[in-house]
XYZ file of C-alpha atoms in Angstrom:
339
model
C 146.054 69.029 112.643
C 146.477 71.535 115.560
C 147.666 69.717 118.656
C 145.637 70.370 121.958
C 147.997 72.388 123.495
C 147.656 75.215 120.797
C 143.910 74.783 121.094
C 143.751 75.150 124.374
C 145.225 78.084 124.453
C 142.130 79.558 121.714
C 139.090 78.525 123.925
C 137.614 76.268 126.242
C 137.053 72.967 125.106
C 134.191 70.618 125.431
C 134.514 67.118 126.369
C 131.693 64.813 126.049
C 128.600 63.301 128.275
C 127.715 60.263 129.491
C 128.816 57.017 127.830
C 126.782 54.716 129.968
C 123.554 57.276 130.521
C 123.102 56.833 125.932
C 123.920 53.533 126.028
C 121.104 52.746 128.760
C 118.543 54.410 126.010
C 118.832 51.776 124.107
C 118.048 48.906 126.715
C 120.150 46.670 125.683
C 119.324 42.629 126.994
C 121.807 40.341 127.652
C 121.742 38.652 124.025
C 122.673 42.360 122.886
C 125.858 42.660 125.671
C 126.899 39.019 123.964
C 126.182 39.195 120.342
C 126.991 36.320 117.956
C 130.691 35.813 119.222
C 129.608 35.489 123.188
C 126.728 33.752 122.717
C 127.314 30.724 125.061
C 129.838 32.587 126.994
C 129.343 30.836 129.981
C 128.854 34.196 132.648
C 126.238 36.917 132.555
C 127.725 39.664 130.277
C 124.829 42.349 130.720
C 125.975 45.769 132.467
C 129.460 45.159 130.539
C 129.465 48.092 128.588
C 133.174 47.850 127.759
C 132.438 44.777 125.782
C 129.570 46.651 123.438
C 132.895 47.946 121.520
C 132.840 44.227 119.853
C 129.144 43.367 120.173
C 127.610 46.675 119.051
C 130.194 49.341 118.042
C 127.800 51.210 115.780
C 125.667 51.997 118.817
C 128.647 53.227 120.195
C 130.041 55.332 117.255
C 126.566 56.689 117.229
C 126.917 58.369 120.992
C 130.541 59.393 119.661
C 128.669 60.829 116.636
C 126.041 62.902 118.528
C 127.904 64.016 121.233
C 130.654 65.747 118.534
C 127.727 66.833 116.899
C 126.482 68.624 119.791
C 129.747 70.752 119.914
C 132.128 68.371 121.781
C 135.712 68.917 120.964
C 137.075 65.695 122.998
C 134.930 62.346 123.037
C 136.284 59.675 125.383
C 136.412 56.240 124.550
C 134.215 53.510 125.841
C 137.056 51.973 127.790
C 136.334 53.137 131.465
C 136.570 49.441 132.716
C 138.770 48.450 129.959
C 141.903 46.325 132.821
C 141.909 43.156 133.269
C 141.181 44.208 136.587
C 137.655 45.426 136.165
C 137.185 42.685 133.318
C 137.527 39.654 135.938
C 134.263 40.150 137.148
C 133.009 39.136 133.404
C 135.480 36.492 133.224
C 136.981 38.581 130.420
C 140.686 39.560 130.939
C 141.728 38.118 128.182
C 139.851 40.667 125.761
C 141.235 43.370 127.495
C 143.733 44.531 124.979
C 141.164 44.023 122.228
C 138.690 46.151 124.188
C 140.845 49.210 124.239
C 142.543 48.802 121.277
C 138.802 48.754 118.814
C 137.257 51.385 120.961
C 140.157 53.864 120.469
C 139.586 53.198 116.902
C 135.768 53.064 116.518
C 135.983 56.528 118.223
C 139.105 58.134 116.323
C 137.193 56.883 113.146
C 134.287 59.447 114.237
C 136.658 62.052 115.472
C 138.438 62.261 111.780
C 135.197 62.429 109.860
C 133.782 65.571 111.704
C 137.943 67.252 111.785
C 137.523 66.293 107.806
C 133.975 68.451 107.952
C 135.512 71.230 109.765
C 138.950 71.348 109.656
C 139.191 74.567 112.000
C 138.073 72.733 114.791
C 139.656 69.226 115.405
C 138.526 66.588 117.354
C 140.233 64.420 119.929
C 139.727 61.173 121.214
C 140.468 60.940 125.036
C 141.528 56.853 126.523
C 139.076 56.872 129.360
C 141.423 55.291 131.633
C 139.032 54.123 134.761
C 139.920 53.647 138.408
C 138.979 49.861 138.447
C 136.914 48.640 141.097
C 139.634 47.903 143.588
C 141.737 50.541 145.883
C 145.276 50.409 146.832
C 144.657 52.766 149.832
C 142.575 50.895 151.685
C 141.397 47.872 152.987
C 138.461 46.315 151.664
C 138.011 44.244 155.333
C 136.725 46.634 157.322
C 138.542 43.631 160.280
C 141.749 44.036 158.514
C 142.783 47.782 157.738
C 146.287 46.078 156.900
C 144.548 44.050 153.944
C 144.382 45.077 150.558
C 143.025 44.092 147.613
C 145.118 44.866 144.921
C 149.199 45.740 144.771
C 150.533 48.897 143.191
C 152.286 46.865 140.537
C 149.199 44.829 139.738
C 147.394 48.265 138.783
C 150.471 49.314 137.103
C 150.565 45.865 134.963
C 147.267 46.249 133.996
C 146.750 50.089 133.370
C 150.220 49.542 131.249
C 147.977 46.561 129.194
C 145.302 49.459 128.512
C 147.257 52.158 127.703
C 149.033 50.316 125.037
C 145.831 49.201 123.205
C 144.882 52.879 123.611
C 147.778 54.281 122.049
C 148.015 51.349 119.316
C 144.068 52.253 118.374
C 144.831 55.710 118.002
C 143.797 57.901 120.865
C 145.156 61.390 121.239
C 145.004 61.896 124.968
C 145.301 59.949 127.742
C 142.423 60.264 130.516
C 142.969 58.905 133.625
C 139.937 59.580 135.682
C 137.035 59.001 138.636
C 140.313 58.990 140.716
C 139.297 58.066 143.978
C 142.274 56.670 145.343
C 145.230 58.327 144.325
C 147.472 55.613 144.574
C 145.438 53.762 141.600
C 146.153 56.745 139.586
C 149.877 57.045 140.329
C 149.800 53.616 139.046
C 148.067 54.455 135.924
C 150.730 57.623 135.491
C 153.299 55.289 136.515
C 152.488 53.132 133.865
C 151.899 56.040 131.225
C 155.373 56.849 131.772
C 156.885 53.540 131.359
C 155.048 52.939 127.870
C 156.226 56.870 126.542
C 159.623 55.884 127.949
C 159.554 52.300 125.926
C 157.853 53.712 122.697
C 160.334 57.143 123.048
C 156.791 59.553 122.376
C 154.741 61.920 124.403
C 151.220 62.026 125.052
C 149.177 64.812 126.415
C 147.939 63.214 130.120
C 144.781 64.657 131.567
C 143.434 63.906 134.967
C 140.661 63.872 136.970
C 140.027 63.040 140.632
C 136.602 62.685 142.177
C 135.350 64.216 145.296
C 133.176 61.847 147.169
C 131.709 63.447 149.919
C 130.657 66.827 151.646
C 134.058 67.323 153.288
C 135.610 68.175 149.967
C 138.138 64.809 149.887
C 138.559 62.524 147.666
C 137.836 58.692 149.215
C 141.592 58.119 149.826
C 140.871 61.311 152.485
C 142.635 63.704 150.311
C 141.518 67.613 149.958
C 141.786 69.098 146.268
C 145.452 70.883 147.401
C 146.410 67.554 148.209
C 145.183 65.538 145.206
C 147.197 67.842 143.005
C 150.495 67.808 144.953
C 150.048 64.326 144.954
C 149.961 64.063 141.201
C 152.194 67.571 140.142
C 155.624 65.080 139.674
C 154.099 64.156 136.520
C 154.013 65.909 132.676
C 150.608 66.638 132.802
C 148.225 68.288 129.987
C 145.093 69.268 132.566
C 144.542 68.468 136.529
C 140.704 68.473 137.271
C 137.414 66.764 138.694
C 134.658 64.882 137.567
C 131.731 62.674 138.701
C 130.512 62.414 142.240
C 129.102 65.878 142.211
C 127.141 68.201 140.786
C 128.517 71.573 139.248
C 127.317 73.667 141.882
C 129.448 71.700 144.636
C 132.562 71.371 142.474
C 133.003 75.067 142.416
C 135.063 75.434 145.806
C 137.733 72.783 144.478
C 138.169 73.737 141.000
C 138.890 77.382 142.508
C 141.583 75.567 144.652
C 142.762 73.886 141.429
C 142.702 76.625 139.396
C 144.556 79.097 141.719
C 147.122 76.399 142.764
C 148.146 74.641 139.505
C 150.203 75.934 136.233
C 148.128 72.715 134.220
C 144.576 73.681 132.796
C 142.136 72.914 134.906
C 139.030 70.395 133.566
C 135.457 69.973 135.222
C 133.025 67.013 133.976
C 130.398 66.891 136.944
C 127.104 65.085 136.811
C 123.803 66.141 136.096
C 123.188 66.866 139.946
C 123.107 64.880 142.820
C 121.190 61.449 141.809
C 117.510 61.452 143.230
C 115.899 58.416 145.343
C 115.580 56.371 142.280
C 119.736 57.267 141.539
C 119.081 59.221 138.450
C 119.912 62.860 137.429
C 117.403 65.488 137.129
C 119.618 68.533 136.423
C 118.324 70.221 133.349
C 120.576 71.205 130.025
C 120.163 74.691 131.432
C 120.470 74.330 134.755
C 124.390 72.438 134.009
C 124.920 75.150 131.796
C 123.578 77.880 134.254
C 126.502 76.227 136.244
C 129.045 76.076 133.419
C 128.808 79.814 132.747
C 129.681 80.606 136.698
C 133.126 78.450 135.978
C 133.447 80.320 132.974
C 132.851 83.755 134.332
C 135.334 83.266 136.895
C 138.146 82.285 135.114
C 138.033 78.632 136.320
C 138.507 75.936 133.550
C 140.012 75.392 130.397
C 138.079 72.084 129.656
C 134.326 70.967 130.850
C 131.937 68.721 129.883
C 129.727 66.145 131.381
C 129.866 63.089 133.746
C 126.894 60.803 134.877
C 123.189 61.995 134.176
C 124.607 63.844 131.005
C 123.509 63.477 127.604
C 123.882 65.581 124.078
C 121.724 67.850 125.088
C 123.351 68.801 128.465
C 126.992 69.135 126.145
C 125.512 71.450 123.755
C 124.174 73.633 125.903
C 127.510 73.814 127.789
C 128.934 74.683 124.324
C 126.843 77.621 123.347
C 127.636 79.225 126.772
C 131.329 78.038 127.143
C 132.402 79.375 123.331
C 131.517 83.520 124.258
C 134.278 82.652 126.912
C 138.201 83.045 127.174
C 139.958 79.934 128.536
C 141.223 80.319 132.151
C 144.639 81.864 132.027
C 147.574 78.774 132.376
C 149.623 80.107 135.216
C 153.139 80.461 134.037
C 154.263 79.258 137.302
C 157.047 77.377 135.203
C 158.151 80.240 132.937
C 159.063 82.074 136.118
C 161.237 79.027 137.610
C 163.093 79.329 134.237
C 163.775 83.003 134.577
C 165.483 83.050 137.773
């Protein structure tokens, strides 16, 4: 199988939609989120759609399923609270390595059967590598500002946890995004490096902050420039942004990314800004009206879809994104090895 890297270089890829937006279809109760094995497990499980890897994994090898089908190339895996971190508020740490380890292969099981259907285009499974719900930035007191509610080296334990059961289940890439605080995700890269450096292998890395408000920062108060300096010490397959905003607004950064960084550049935004009810009204069309302007412009080498998004939205992305050439990778580094 072609590895990404060569890939890349062909076209621009398409990563999936919305886990959590495909799953909600199917309104799962809380005797669905438990299932026979959590039955009398003795806090509410509902909303803990990590844990639907064990309880229902055909529902989610069908979103795996439609979303390649809809011309994905790279389908993350339903692991986006999967540390023991996010996990305590189920009472469920102890699952954790479980979590990662069957999603990784309930979604590499679906990636080989459509690479077996068409062999010219492989498919990838991405470890969705989540923020967790804590920050090592800032202070969750707003009376303390010294406070904080998690340690670097706790992240790093328990992103090192995940990415193990990632790598043992089978994934291909490692996705460490939603960044908000980039201090979590120098723990997760910290901890990336310490497994490739224990298990003596490489793993493509890709990344992807999240800009949270109008000023163009992330919520540890960092511009896009800054994100990516922040991050560049690392081996890194793609630098990029996802969630928080809608493609329109995420134009500005990703042409700061794009111009600024050697690594492809990736873009997963939602489906708009969420209306007064906090759902997504941006159309297929309208996302891929968007899509095209990245693509015209030179600006990604990877997009797909965050919250809001659905099949739909990722195959019209595809049928626009595939007339396209994949942004040029600066060869910042071949010229550092010339002089």
């Amino acid at each position: 199988m072609k590895n990404i890297q060569d890939v890349l270089k062909e076209r621009i890829l398409v990563l999936d939609g919305a886990m959590g937006t495909m799953l909600q279809r199917h309104k799962f109760t809380e005797e669905d989120f438990r299932g026979e094995r959590f039955k009398d497990w003795e806090h509410p499980l509902q909303g803990n759609n990590d844990l639907l890897s064990l309880t229902q994994p055909e529902a989610i090898a069908e979103v795996h399923r439609l979303y390649f089908a809809a011309g994905a190339d790279i389908v993350e895996t339903n692991t986006f609270s999967g540390t023991t971190i996010a996990m305590a508020d189920y009472h469920m740490e102890d699952l954790v390595y479980e979590l990662n380890y069957e999603s990784a292969k309930i979604a590499k099981a679906v990636a080989d059967e459509f690479t077996a259907k068409e062999p010219n285009k492989p498919r990838f499974v991405a470890g969705s590598i989540g923020p967790t719900n804590k920050t090592a930035s800032m202070s969750p007191d707003v009376n303390d500002p010294g406070f904080r509610g998690v340690s670097f080296d706790e992240l790093r334990l328990a992103y090192k946890q995940q990415v193990e059961a990632l790598l043992d289940g089978g994934v291909d890439i490692l996705l460490v995004e939603t960044i908000f605080d980039t201090l979590n995700a120098k723990a997760a890269l910290f901890a990336i490096e310490e497994v490739k450096e224990e298990r003596n292998m490489e793993v493509p890395i890709m990344v992807s902050g999240t800009i949270t408000d109008a000023s163009g920062r992330t919520l540890s108060g960092q511009t896009a420039e800054a994100f990516l300096i922040s991050i560049s010490h690392i081996p890194i397959l793609s630098v990029g942004f996802n969630c928080a905003l809608g493609a329109s607004q995420l134009v500005p950064h990703l042409e700061v990314l794009s111009a600024k960084t050697e690594h492809a550049v990736s873009a997963h935004p939602n489906a708009g800004l969420p209306n007064a009810f906090g759902e997504y009204d941006e159309t297929p069309e309208e996302m891929a009206a968007q899509i095209k302007e990245y693509a015209e412009k030179g600006l990604v080498n990877i997009v797909g879809g965050c919250c809001g998004t659905t099949p739909e939205h990722i195959k019209a992305m595809a049928d626009v994104v595939k007339d396209y050439s994949p942004r040029i990778l600066n060869t910042l580094e071949a010229h550092k090895h010339d002089t």
